[in-house]
PDB file of C-alpha atoms in Angstrom:
ATOM      1  CA  MET A   1       0.038  -0.131   0.067  1.00  0.00           C
ATOM      2  CA  LYS A   2       1.162   3.399  -0.975  1.00  0.00           C
ATOM      3  CA  ASP A   3       0.274   7.381   0.722  1.00  0.00           C
ATOM      4  CA  LYS A   4      -0.268  10.020  -1.160  1.00  0.00           C
ATOM      5  CA  TYR A   5       2.775  10.810  -2.855  1.00  0.00           C
ATOM      6  CA  GLY A   6       3.388   7.324  -3.651  1.00  0.00           C
ATOM      7  CA  LEU A   7       5.637   5.849  -0.985  1.00  0.00           C
ATOM      8  CA  SER A   8       5.624   2.228  -0.204  1.00  0.00           C
ATOM      9  CA  ARG A   9       5.312   2.305   4.333  1.00  0.00           C
ATOM     10  CA  MET A  10       8.764   0.348   2.951  1.00  0.00           C
ATOM     11  CA  GLU A  11       9.957   2.596   1.557  1.00  0.00           C
ATOM     12  CA  VAL A  12       9.116   5.440   4.213  1.00  0.00           C
ATOM     13  CA  ALA A  13      10.000   3.411   7.107  1.00  0.00           C
ATOM     14  CA  CYS A  14      13.617   2.473   5.257  1.00  0.00           C
ATOM     15  CA  ILE A  15      14.412   5.977   4.278  1.00  0.00           C
ATOM     16  CA  SER A  16      13.195   7.923   7.733  1.00  0.00           C
ATOM     17  CA  GLY A  17      15.475   5.238   9.401  1.00  0.00           C
ATOM     18  CA  VAL A  18      19.016   6.634   6.868  1.00  0.00           C
ATOM     19  CA  GLY A  19      19.126   9.675   9.913  1.00  0.00           C
ATOM     20  CA  ASN A  20      18.200  12.772  12.224  1.00  0.00           C
ATOM     21  CA  THR A  21      15.506  14.507  10.722  1.00  0.00           C
ATOM     22  CA  LEU A  22      16.033  18.395  10.079  1.00  0.00           C
ATOM     23  CA  SER A  23      14.235  20.002  12.308  1.00  0.00           C
ATOM     24  CA  ASN A  24      12.455  22.317   8.481  1.00  0.00           C
ATOM     25  CA  GLY A  25      11.519  18.977   7.418  1.00  0.00           C
ATOM     26  CA  ASN A  26       8.141  19.143   6.933  1.00  0.00           C
ATOM     27  CA  ASN A  27       8.838  22.443   5.127  1.00  0.00           C
ATOM     28  CA  GLY A  28       7.445  22.466   1.255  1.00  0.00           C
ATOM     29  CA  ILE A  29       9.723  22.406  -1.856  1.00  0.00           C
ATOM     30  CA  ARG A  30      10.028  25.009  -3.617  1.00  0.00           C
ATOM     31  CA  ALA A  31      10.096  25.137  -8.440  1.00  0.00           C
ATOM     32  CA  LEU A  32      12.645  27.610  -9.581  1.00  0.00           C
ATOM     33  CA  SER A  33      11.762  27.229 -13.323  1.00  0.00           C
ATOM     34  CA  PHE A  34      10.471  24.903 -16.082  1.00  0.00           C
ATOM     35  CA  ASN A  35      12.469  25.185 -19.189  1.00  0.00           C
ATOM     36  CA  ALA A  36       9.920  25.367 -22.285  1.00  0.00           C
ATOM     37  CA  THR A  37      10.647  25.760 -26.387  1.00  0.00           C
ATOM     38  CA  ASN A  38      11.971  29.111 -25.767  1.00  0.00           C
ATOM     39  CA  GLY A  39      15.085  29.698 -23.846  1.00  0.00           C
ATOM     40  CA  VAL A  40      16.638  26.449 -22.726  1.00  0.00           C
ATOM     41  CA  GLU A  41      19.725  26.770 -21.061  1.00  0.00           C
ATOM     42  CA  GLN A  42      22.801  24.431 -21.822  1.00  0.00           C
ATOM     43  CA  TRP A  43      25.616  23.458 -21.302  1.00  0.00           C
ATOM     44  CA  TYR A  44      29.153  22.320 -23.222  1.00  0.00           C
ATOM     45  CA  THR A  45      31.802  20.520 -20.739  1.00  0.00           C
ATOM     46  CA  VAL A  46      30.672  19.446 -17.132  1.00  0.00           C
ATOM     47  CA  GLU A  47      33.193  21.623 -15.137  1.00  0.00           C
ATOM     48  CA  GLN A  48      31.219  24.978 -16.616  1.00  0.00           C
ATOM     49  CA  PHE A  49      27.760  23.564 -15.627  1.00  0.00           C
ATOM     50  CA  GLU A  50      28.714  23.062 -12.554  1.00  0.00           C
ATOM     51  CA  LYS A  51      30.666  26.057 -11.678  1.00  0.00           C
ATOM     52  CA  GLU A  52      27.765  28.064 -12.377  1.00  0.00           C
ATOM     53  CA  HIS A  53      25.391  26.282 -10.421  1.00  0.00           C
ATOM     54  CA  VAL A  54      27.495  26.573  -7.295  1.00  0.00           C
ATOM     55  CA  ILE A  55      28.757  29.825  -7.811  1.00  0.00           C
ATOM     56  CA  GLU A  56      24.576  31.142  -7.785  1.00  0.00           C
ATOM     57  CA  ILE A  57      24.448  29.239  -4.360  1.00  0.00           C
ATOM     58  CA  LEU A  58      27.389  31.169  -3.261  1.00  0.00           C
ATOM     59  CA  GLU A  59      25.827  35.026  -4.197  1.00  0.00           C
ATOM     60  CA  LYS A  60      22.962  34.165  -2.851  1.00  0.00           C
ATOM     61  CA  LEU A  61      24.476  32.989   1.168  1.00  0.00           C
ATOM     62  CA  GLU A  62      26.608  35.846   0.616  1.00  0.00           C
ATOM     63  CA  TYR A  63      24.118  38.204   0.919  1.00  0.00           C
ATOM     64  CA  GLY A  64      21.146  36.015   2.776  1.00  0.00           C
ATOM     65  CA  ASP A  65      18.759  34.788  -0.064  1.00  0.00           C
ATOM     66  CA  PHE A  66      17.884  31.716   1.189  1.00  0.00           C
ATOM     67  CA  ASP A  67      16.010  30.622   4.404  1.00  0.00           C
ATOM     68  CA  ASP A  68      16.860  27.468   6.666  1.00  0.00           C
ATOM     69  CA  GLU A  69      15.018  25.414   5.700  1.00  0.00           C
ATOM     70  CA  ILE A  70      16.957  25.102   2.321  1.00  0.00           C
ATOM     71  CA  TRP A  71      19.463  22.322   2.304  1.00  0.00           C
ATOM     72  CA  GLY A  72      19.491  21.915  -1.661  1.00  0.00           C
ATOM     73  CA  LYS A  73      19.226  22.540  -5.082  1.00  0.00           C
ATOM     74  CA  ILE A  74      18.293  19.881  -7.029  1.00  0.00           C
ATOM     75  CA  ILE A  75      18.801  20.322 -11.465  1.00  0.00           C
ATOM     76  CA  LEU A  76      16.429  18.166 -14.128  1.00  0.00           C
ATOM     77  CA  MET A  77      17.952  17.382 -17.194  1.00  0.00           C
ATOM     78  CA  GLU A  78      18.094  16.184 -20.773  1.00  0.00           C
ATOM     79  CA  LYS A  79      21.368  15.906 -21.922  1.00  0.00           C
ATOM     80  CA  CYS A  80      22.956  18.877 -21.794  1.00  0.00           C
ATOM     81  CA  LYS A  81      19.251  20.502 -21.620  1.00  0.00           C
ATOM     82  CA  CYS A  82      17.970  21.705 -18.234  1.00  0.00           C
ATOM     83  CA  LEU A  83      14.067  20.855 -18.309  1.00  0.00           C
ATOM     84  CA  ALA A  84      13.589  21.606 -13.692  1.00  0.00           C
ATOM     85  CA  LYS A  85      15.061  23.523 -10.895  1.00  0.00           C
ATOM     86  CA  ALA A  86      13.814  23.983  -7.616  1.00  0.00           C
ATOM     87  CA  TYR A  87      15.052  24.836  -3.768  1.00  0.00           C
ATOM     88  CA  LEU A  88      14.598  21.650  -1.678  1.00  0.00           C
ATOM     89  CA  ARG A  89      12.911  22.272   1.877  1.00  0.00           C
ATOM     90  CA  LYS A  90      11.487  18.135   3.011  1.00  0.00           C
ATOM     91  CA  THR A  91      14.394  16.022   3.610  1.00  0.00           C
ATOM     92  CA  THR A  92      13.431  13.789   1.405  1.00  0.00           C
ATOM     93  CA  VAL A  93      12.454  13.977  -2.242  1.00  0.00           C
ATOM     94  CA  ILE A  94      11.262  11.789  -4.887  1.00  0.00           C
ATOM     95  CA  ILE A  95      12.613  11.973  -9.024  1.00  0.00           C
ATOM     96  CA  ASP A  96      10.492   9.306 -10.644  1.00  0.00           C
ATOM     97  CA  GLY A  97       9.461   8.527 -14.194  1.00  0.00           C
ATOM     98  CA  SER A  98       5.898   9.595 -13.461  1.00  0.00           C
ATOM     99  CA  THR A  99       3.845  12.728 -15.970  1.00  0.00           C
ATOM    100  CA  ASP A 100       2.637  14.017 -12.608  1.00  0.00           C
ATOM    101  CA  GLU A 101       3.062  17.799 -11.778  1.00  0.00           C
ATOM    102  CA  TYR A 102       5.670  19.072  -8.695  1.00  0.00           C
ATOM    103  CA  ASP A 103       2.964  18.222  -5.637  1.00  0.00           C
ATOM    104  CA  GLY A 104       6.261  19.419  -3.024  1.00  0.00           C
ATOM    105  CA  ILE A 105       7.860  15.605  -2.328  1.00  0.00           C
ATOM    106  CA  THR A 106       7.622  14.315  -5.821  1.00  0.00           C
ATOM    107  CA  LEU A 107       9.710  14.964  -9.725  1.00  0.00           C
ATOM    108  CA  GLY A 108       8.077  13.232 -12.242  1.00  0.00           C
ATOM    109  CA  PHE A 109      10.656  13.474 -15.798  1.00  0.00           C
ATOM    110  CA  ASN A 110       7.402  12.780 -17.806  1.00  0.00           C
ATOM    111  CA  TYR A 111       5.829  16.072 -16.624  1.00  0.00           C
ATOM    112  CA  PHE A 112       8.823  18.738 -17.888  1.00  0.00           C
ATOM    113  CA  GLN A 113       9.177  17.872 -21.669  1.00  0.00           C
ATOM    114  CA  ASN A 114      12.139  18.755 -23.724  1.00  0.00           C
ATOM    115  CA  ASN A 115      10.603  19.481 -27.209  1.00  0.00           C
ATOM    116  CA  ASP A 116      14.011  18.099 -28.997  1.00  0.00           C
ATOM    117  CA  TYR A 117      12.060  14.646 -30.219  1.00  0.00           C
ATOM    118  CA  SER A 118      15.134  11.785 -29.824  1.00  0.00           C
ATOM    119  CA  ARG A 119      13.691   8.581 -29.892  1.00  0.00           C
ATOM    120  CA  ASP A 120      16.097   7.348 -27.350  1.00  0.00           C
ATOM    121  CA  LYS A 121      15.451   9.961 -24.545  1.00  0.00           C
ATOM    122  CA  ASN A 122      12.046   8.981 -25.191  1.00  0.00           C
ATOM    123  CA  ASP A 123      12.598   5.449 -24.297  1.00  0.00           C
ATOM    124  CA  ILE A 124      14.411   6.033 -21.420  1.00  0.00           C
ATOM    125  CA  ARG A 125      12.737   7.830 -19.819  1.00  0.00           C
ATOM    126  CA  HIS A 126       9.671   5.429 -20.562  1.00  0.00           C
ATOM    127  CA  LYS A 127      11.764   3.246 -18.153  1.00  0.00           C
ATOM    128  CA  ILE A 128      12.719   5.231 -15.043  1.00  0.00           C
ATOM    129  CA  GLY A 129       9.551   3.925 -13.457  1.00  0.00           C
ATOM    130  CA  ASP A 130       8.947   4.865 -10.120  1.00  0.00           C
ATOM    131  CA  GLY A 131      12.977   6.653  -9.873  1.00  0.00           C
ATOM    132  CA  VAL A 132      14.644   6.806  -6.738  1.00  0.00           C
ATOM    133  CA  ILE A 133      14.136   8.671  -3.318  1.00  0.00           C
ATOM    134  CA  ILE A 134      16.506  10.305  -1.731  1.00  0.00           C
ATOM    135  CA  LYS A 135      16.786  12.105   1.796  1.00  0.00           C
ATOM    136  CA  ILE A 136      19.377  14.179   3.846  1.00  0.00           C
ATOM    137  CA  ASP A 137      20.183  12.825   7.143  1.00  0.00           C
ATOM    138  CA  GLY A 138      20.507  15.489  10.464  1.00  0.00           C
ATOM    139  CA  ASN A 139      24.573  15.602  10.112  1.00  0.00           C
ATOM    140  CA  GLY A 140      24.247  16.156   6.271  1.00  0.00           C
ATOM    141  CA  ASN A 141      24.735  13.571   4.740  1.00  0.00           C
ATOM    142  CA  ILE A 142      23.036  12.685   0.862  1.00  0.00           C
ATOM    143  CA  LYS A 143      21.307   9.152   0.792  1.00  0.00           C
ATOM    144  CA  ALA A 144      18.756   7.184  -2.215  1.00  0.00           C
ATOM    145  CA  MET A 145      17.153   3.869  -2.858  1.00  0.00           C
ATOM    146  CA  ALA A 146      15.640   2.819  -5.834  1.00  0.00           C
ATOM    147  CA  ARG A 147      12.179   1.828  -6.157  1.00  0.00           C
ATOM    148  CA  ASP A 148      11.955   0.220  -9.543  1.00  0.00           C
ATOM    149  CA  LEU A 149      13.841  -2.224 -11.303  1.00  0.00           C
ATOM    150  CA  ALA A 150      15.606   0.590 -12.900  1.00  0.00           C
ATOM    151  CA  PRO A 151      18.755   1.041 -13.400  1.00  0.00           C
ATOM    152  CA  VAL A 152      20.032   4.947 -10.711  1.00  0.00           C
ATOM    153  CA  ILE A 153      23.766   4.942 -10.868  1.00  0.00           C
ATOM    154  CA  VAL A 154      25.910   7.511  -9.354  1.00  0.00           C
ATOM    155  CA  GLN A 155      28.592   9.441 -11.526  1.00  0.00           C
ATOM    156  CA  GLY A 156      32.126  10.232 -10.507  1.00  0.00           C
ATOM    157  CA  TRP A 157      32.550   7.268  -8.519  1.00  0.00           C
ATOM    158  CA  ASN A 158      34.927   6.477 -11.621  1.00  0.00           C
ATOM    159  CA  ASP A 159      37.676  10.389  -9.784  1.00  0.00           C
ATOM    160  CA  PRO A 160      36.414   9.461  -6.370  1.00  0.00           C
ATOM    161  CA  ILE A 161      39.471  11.706  -5.854  1.00  0.00           C
ATOM    162  CA  SER A 162      36.717  14.824  -7.244  1.00  0.00           C
ATOM    163  CA  LYS A 163      33.370  13.083  -4.930  1.00  0.00           C
ATOM    164  CA  CYS A 164      32.574  12.318  -1.986  1.00  0.00           C
ATOM    165  CA  ILE A 165      30.841   9.000  -2.313  1.00  0.00           C
ATOM    166  CA  PRO A 166      31.864   5.843  -0.512  1.00  0.00           C
ATOM    167  CA  ASP A 167      33.919   3.267  -1.066  1.00  0.00           C
ATOM    168  CA  GLN A 168      31.000   0.303  -1.264  1.00  0.00           C
ATOM    169  CA  LEU A 169      29.024   2.793  -3.951  1.00  0.00           C
ATOM    170  CA  ILE A 170      32.812   2.814  -6.117  1.00  0.00           C
ATOM    171  CA  ASN A 171      32.791  -0.902  -5.520  1.00  0.00           C
ATOM    172  CA  GLN A 172      29.180  -0.935  -7.338  1.00  0.00           C
ATOM    173  CA  LYS A 173      30.468   1.380  -9.762  1.00  0.00           C
ATOM    174  CA  GLY A 174      28.028   4.043  -8.890  1.00  0.00           C
ATOM    175  CA  HIS A 175      24.443   1.478  -8.968  1.00  0.00           C
ATOM    176  CA  LEU A 176      22.521   0.886  -6.032  1.00  0.00           C
ATOM    177  CA  LYS A 177      20.653  -1.548  -6.141  1.00  0.00           C
ATOM    178  CA  THR A 178      17.468  -1.972  -6.866  1.00  0.00           C
ATOM    179  CA  ILE A 179      13.724  -3.797  -5.982  1.00  0.00           C
ATOM    180  CA  LYS A 180      15.786  -6.566  -7.793  1.00  0.00           C
ATOM    181  CA  ASP A 181      18.590  -7.267  -5.554  1.00  0.00           C
ATOM    182  CA  ARG A 182      15.181  -8.506  -2.829  1.00  0.00           C
ATOM    183  CA  LEU A 183      15.716 -12.356  -4.491  1.00  0.00           C
ATOM    184  CA  LYS A 184      19.745 -12.135  -3.380  1.00  0.00           C
ATOM    185  CA  GLY A 185      18.308 -11.533   0.265  1.00  0.00           C
ATOM    186  CA  ILE A 186      18.858  -8.173   0.609  1.00  0.00           C
ATOM    187  CA  THR A 187      16.493  -6.365   2.952  1.00  0.00           C
ATOM    188  CA  ASP A 188      15.378  -2.393   1.372  1.00  0.00           C
ATOM    189  CA  GLN A 189      16.734  -0.475   4.794  1.00  0.00           C
ATOM    190  CA  GLN A 190      19.851  -2.179   3.582  1.00  0.00           C
ATOM    191  CA  ARG A 191      19.507  -0.887  -0.037  1.00  0.00           C
ATOM    192  CA  VAL A 192      19.163   2.711   1.625  1.00  0.00           C
ATOM    193  CA  GLU A 193      23.473   3.606   0.393  1.00  0.00           C
ATOM    194  CA  LYS A 194      24.994   7.113   0.787  1.00  0.00           C
ATOM    195  CA  ILE A 195      25.675   8.806  -2.710  1.00  0.00           C
ATOM    196  CA  PHE A 196      27.195  11.799  -0.371  1.00  0.00           C
ATOM    197  CA  ASP A 197      29.753  11.329   2.628  1.00  0.00           C
ATOM    198  CA  MET A 198      29.364  14.107   5.269  1.00  0.00           C
ATOM    199  CA  ARG A 199      32.675  12.844   6.368  1.00  0.00           C
ATOM    200  CA  LEU A 200      34.316  12.822   3.317  1.00  0.00           C
ATOM    201  CA  PHE A 201      33.382  15.488   2.820  1.00  0.00           C
ATOM    202  CA  ASN A 202      34.693  17.024   6.226  1.00  0.00           C
ATOM    203  CA  LEU A 203      38.346  14.858   6.002  1.00  0.00           C
ATOM    204  CA  ALA A 204      38.851  17.094   2.175  1.00  0.00           C
ATOM    205  CA  MET A 205      38.650  19.888   4.354  1.00  0.00           C
ATOM    206  CA  GLU A 206      40.936  19.305   6.751  1.00  0.00           C
ATOM    207  CA  HIS A 207      42.791  18.213   3.941  1.00  0.00           C
ATOM    208  CA  GLU A 208      42.801  21.265   2.693  1.00  0.00           C
ATOM    209  CA  LEU A 209      43.164  23.187   6.283  1.00  0.00           C
ATOM    210  CA  LYS A 210      47.059  22.038   5.791  1.00  0.00           C
ATOM    211  CA  GLN A 211      47.669  23.020   2.909  1.00  0.00           C
ATOM    212  CA  LEU A 212      49.076  26.963   2.089  1.00  0.00           C
ATOM    213  CA  GLU A 213      47.179  27.387  -1.034  1.00  0.00           C
ATOM    214  CA  PRO A 214      43.681  24.884  -0.081  1.00  0.00           C
ATOM    215  CA  ASN A 215      42.099  23.769  -3.428  1.00  0.00           C
ATOM    216  CA  ILE A 216      39.201  25.535  -2.697  1.00  0.00           C
ATOM    217  CA  PRO A 217      37.514  25.452  -6.367  1.00  0.00           C
ATOM    218  CA  GLU A 218      37.871  21.266  -5.863  1.00  0.00           C
ATOM    219  CA  LEU A 219      35.806  21.336  -2.369  1.00  0.00           C
ATOM    220  CA  LEU A 220      33.207  23.359  -3.991  1.00  0.00           C
ATOM    221  CA  LEU A 221      32.700  21.082  -6.682  1.00  0.00           C
ATOM    222  CA  LYS A 222      32.917  18.157  -4.433  1.00  0.00           C
ATOM    223  CA  THR A 223      29.293  19.000  -3.165  1.00  0.00           C
ATOM    224  CA  CYS A 224      28.019  18.441  -7.114  1.00  0.00           C
ATOM    225  CA  THR A 225      26.441  14.445  -7.002  1.00  0.00           C
ATOM    226  CA  ARG A 226      25.187  13.760 -10.351  1.00  0.00           C
ATOM    227  CA  ILE A 227      22.739  11.042 -10.609  1.00  0.00           C
ATOM    228  CA  ALA A 228      21.203   9.724 -14.688  1.00  0.00           C
ATOM    229  CA  LEU A 229      18.505   7.059 -14.367  1.00  0.00           C
ATOM    230  CA  VAL A 230      18.322   3.556 -16.803  1.00  0.00           C
ATOM    231  CA  LYS A 231      21.552   5.114 -18.298  1.00  0.00           C
ATOM    232  CA  ASP A 232      25.440   6.638 -17.859  1.00  0.00           C
ATOM    233  CA  ALA A 233      27.181   8.109 -20.191  1.00  0.00           C
ATOM    234  CA  GLY A 234      30.244   7.758 -18.239  1.00  0.00           C
ATOM    235  CA  ARG A 235      32.566  10.695 -18.205  1.00  0.00           C
ATOM    236  CA  ASN A 236      29.962  12.829 -20.138  1.00  0.00           C
ATOM    237  CA  ALA A 237      27.558  13.071 -17.886  1.00  0.00           C
ATOM    238  CA  LEU A 238      25.582  15.462 -20.806  1.00  0.00           C
ATOM    239  CA  LYS A 239      25.654  12.388 -23.221  1.00  0.00           C
ATOM    240  CA  THR A 240      23.300  11.298 -20.332  1.00  0.00           C
ATOM    241  CA  PRO A 241      19.994  11.029 -22.081  1.00  0.00           C
ATOM    242  CA  CYS A 242      18.253  11.429 -18.509  1.00  0.00           C
ATOM    243  CA  TRP A 243      20.098  12.704 -14.897  1.00  0.00           C
ATOM    244  CA  PHE A 244      20.229  15.200 -12.057  1.00  0.00           C
ATOM    245  CA  MET A 245      22.417  16.688 -10.068  1.00  0.00           C
ATOM    246  CA  ILE A 246      21.739  17.985  -6.297  1.00  0.00           C
ATOM    247  CA  ILE A 247      23.244  20.656  -4.579  1.00  0.00           C
ATOM    248  CA  ASN A 248      24.849  20.451  -0.460  1.00  0.00           C
ATOM    249  CA  LEU A 249      24.038  23.681   0.580  1.00  0.00           C
ATOM    250  CA  VAL A 250      24.886  22.094   4.464  1.00  0.00           C
ATOM    251  CA  ALA A 251      28.079  21.070   2.352  1.00  0.00           C
ATOM    252  CA  LEU A 252      28.872  24.585   0.950  1.00  0.00           C
ATOM    253  CA  ASP A 253      27.939  26.213   4.077  1.00  0.00           C
ATOM    254  CA  VAL A 254      29.814  24.445   6.503  1.00  0.00           C
ATOM    255  CA  LEU A 255      32.855  25.070   3.905  1.00  0.00           C
ATOM    256  CA  ARG A 256      31.568  29.119   3.673  1.00  0.00           C
ATOM    257  CA  SER A 257      32.511  29.212   7.608  1.00  0.00           C
ATOM    258  CA  LYS A 258      36.069  27.604   7.526  1.00  0.00           C
ATOM    259  CA  LEU A 259      37.680  28.987   4.384  1.00  0.00           C
ATOM    260  CA  PRO A 260      37.582  32.021   2.675  1.00  0.00           C
ATOM    261  CA  ILE A 261      35.488  32.066  -0.322  1.00  0.00           C
ATOM    262  CA  PRO A 262      35.453  35.232  -2.315  1.00  0.00           C
ATOM    263  CA  SER A 263      31.921  36.836  -2.618  1.00  0.00           C
ATOM    264  CA  ASN A 264      32.627  39.187  -5.154  1.00  0.00           C
ATOM    265  CA  ASN A 265      31.668  37.370  -8.837  1.00  0.00           C
ATOM    266  CA  TYR A 266      34.222  37.964 -10.552  1.00  0.00           C
ATOM    267  CA  LEU A 267      36.744  36.545  -8.546  1.00  0.00           C
ATOM    268  CA  LEU A 268      34.283  33.669  -7.733  1.00  0.00           C
ATOM    269  CA  LEU A 269      34.638  32.764 -11.842  1.00  0.00           C
ATOM    270  CA  LYS A 270      38.123  34.080 -11.609  1.00  0.00           C
ATOM    271  CA  LEU A 271      39.299  31.112  -8.909  1.00  0.00           C
ATOM    272  CA  ILE A 272      37.086  28.881 -10.604  1.00  0.00           C
ATOM    273  CA  ILE A 273      37.298  28.810 -13.478  1.00  0.00           C
TER     274      ILE A 273
END
């Protein structure tokens, strides 16, 4: 049996047990934008894509444009084109293959249309199914569980220095365990896995703090986690048919408190590029 958000009782129990709920967990998710035919945002390198979104968030943090409830930003992508963006307020979010309108907890991939028709992309869209459920815990870790048979892949597993992905997920080549793994005796609780490990992020910060010139750009981009749905294009995320990125604002805020980051936009661009 599923609740009004389409979560089974087992999923709710498993994902809720992942960590402590943030005090602001009952607030909603705010949709930022929806790109239609004209004015579609697109990028040509993954680095450019990540950098621009991190810089935008840093500027908003600097000027106090965020309220305390927001813990992340999600960008829904189809290859190199942006379909939608949202700030995350509730501690749990679902990305699935539904056509349902955005209801505050579920992002239906097929609600957002890309008029550049491709049979390959269309086939991938219809295979997303129940997608993935994601939650942030009280320590800033982001955890996820695949809700269906379709593959869910954490990108960057083959370049672990650039991200905060635990060894277990690296050994699985970024693949979250699907419901098919139940046949192997793996419980749903065991299928909940960290996709952003705050401990690894803190270790990276401690290492850089000991350096004469801390590598701030590298730390900034560690706050970005990219997820491919159904099919992964390898190192070039911009060739992935259906994917999304989450930026961990909790980690960014911790980084800002530990290391000096220029607030001026020009200095930020010069620093990162």
